[in-house]
Amino acid sequence: MRVLNLNTLILLVLPLLSQEPVGFHGARLPSSFFASNRQRLIQELKKLGPGTLAVVKSMPLQFRNGDTTHAYRQDSDFYYLTGVEEPESVALIHSESVKPYTLLVQAGDLRRERYDGPRLGIPGALGHGADYAERFPEADKVLEKAVKEAERIVLINNFDEDFRKKILDWVYPLGSDNSSASRKKILFDGRNLVGEMRLIKQPIEIEMIQKAVDASIEGHRASMERSLRATNEGQVAGAFEGRVRSLGARFLGYDTIAGAYNNTCILHYPYSDKPIFRDQLFLMDAGAEIGFYTADITRTWPVDGTFSAEQAQIYRLVLGAQEAAFAKIKPGARHQEGYLAAMRHLSDGLVDLGILKGDKETNFNTRAYARFTMHGISHWLGLDVHDTGSYRDLKGADPNGRMLEAGMVLTVEPGIYIPIGSPGVDVKWHGIGIRIEDDLLVTPSGYRNLSEKLPRSLESIENFLQSKK
Ligand SMILES: [Mn+2]
């Protein structure tokens, strides 16, 4: 047996001694997860008829500027079915074959691998569970043959128009309108098929979302603390991003929204480079991505640690709306019920504060509140921040939308925004934008708030900030 040397020992013991959590670096779901997703897809393909082939395409690499590309992040459908993280990959999943899974991967290129790191290659593809694998450009022949032989093609790809055209040309060759061979072949858009599969989360996915949420909670705490001494929005955004990166988030689920004062009223405020002054509110909407799953959390707080009277009144109103929506989250309830409960609460509260004039019924019925509430309050959450799956009622035509089911993960995020210059509104409210957003799992008995550990009530936010002063 090899004896541990001193350096190894220090490396093993150091994390135990430090305050720093180990984090979620390199967290990934097991290959059995992707294999079972492919099996579920095969069951769906069988329903379309014999000889159905799913062609699943990876996300293309995108140029950012000059010869620089955006950081590569796999397409979520492709990832869900394969676990493969590389660009220029194609998965073929057949409804009947005894060896249904072919994985086509990017060409071997020793020089590029010196720059970008090793590529999967054929052994790597087989290691990902493929029954058969080939590299491009040879793989193009495999792809063409499979597409031409299939009875039916289900194309699962969001963003690669060139690839779609290539497949279309094989399915419907130019001048083939009268050929019985091409007419029997149908090209389906398979995005909704996988989108619906992704909507109900499996237990290990929920664990991964919880990791993303936990890292994001740490990031939000770091930002709140940093804001007490910050002089620029960028310092607060940077505290989040640095913290979640150090906890294992290679990516953010979406660009951080972090702004002070009137910028709290810009829903997707992208700049985070303006000065901060002590009496201002700060709104941050930020989520870490861990193992390809993202969180989506918003908090709004006063950078000096104490809400002003007006800030507190709007905060309590938005919090009450969020609680009203929470109360509607349970299996069998409709997705829209939470929205309606939140809007009723916000509308009535705006009347009570004198921000909306007139009686409550008229204000609610005319949706006069909408100029202050701006947006819906909930979306699905998972591999994508706005995750896949329909919001409509798929069975009947209930106007309140889809029925909630255990295993769905969704955000609840009401807000009130009163930008400077809002006509007819007392200036004491101007520049107040407040959104509170949490990530909820629908459970058999109701819901679990995955982000409940992050201070949310007015008192807990003030207490947290005061404790960091
Ligand atoms: Mn959101």
GROMACS .gro file of C-alpha atoms in nm, residues 37 123 131 136 147 179 189 195 243 283 304 320 340 363 391 393 395 434 437 451 467:
model
   21
   37ASN     CA    1  -3.454   0.922  -2.046
  123PRO     CA    2  -1.440   0.515  -2.716
  131ASP     CA    3  -2.452   0.111  -2.906
  136PHE     CA    4  -1.747   1.329  -3.827
  147VAL     CA    5  -3.245   0.936  -4.199
  179SER     CA    6  -4.238   0.998  -5.499
  189ASP     CA    7  -4.070   1.865  -3.438
  195GLY     CA    8  -4.016   1.932  -2.320
  243ARG     CA    9  -1.916   3.307  -0.471
  283LEU     CA   10  -3.258   4.423  -0.650
  304ASP     CA   11  -2.783   5.048   0.438
  320GLY     CA   12  -4.794   3.915   0.091
  340LEU     CA   13  -5.457   3.553  -0.982
  363ASN     CA   14  -5.903   4.846  -1.030
  391TYR     CA   15  -4.845   2.606  -1.941
  393ASP     CA   16  -5.429   2.280  -1.993
  395LYS     CA   17  -5.663   1.781  -2.143
  434ILE     CA   18  -3.925   4.516  -0.554
  437GLU     CA   19  -3.854   3.519  -0.618
  451SER     CA   20  -3.482   2.854  -0.143
  467SER     CA   21  -2.542   4.119   1.159
   0.00000   0.00000   0.00000
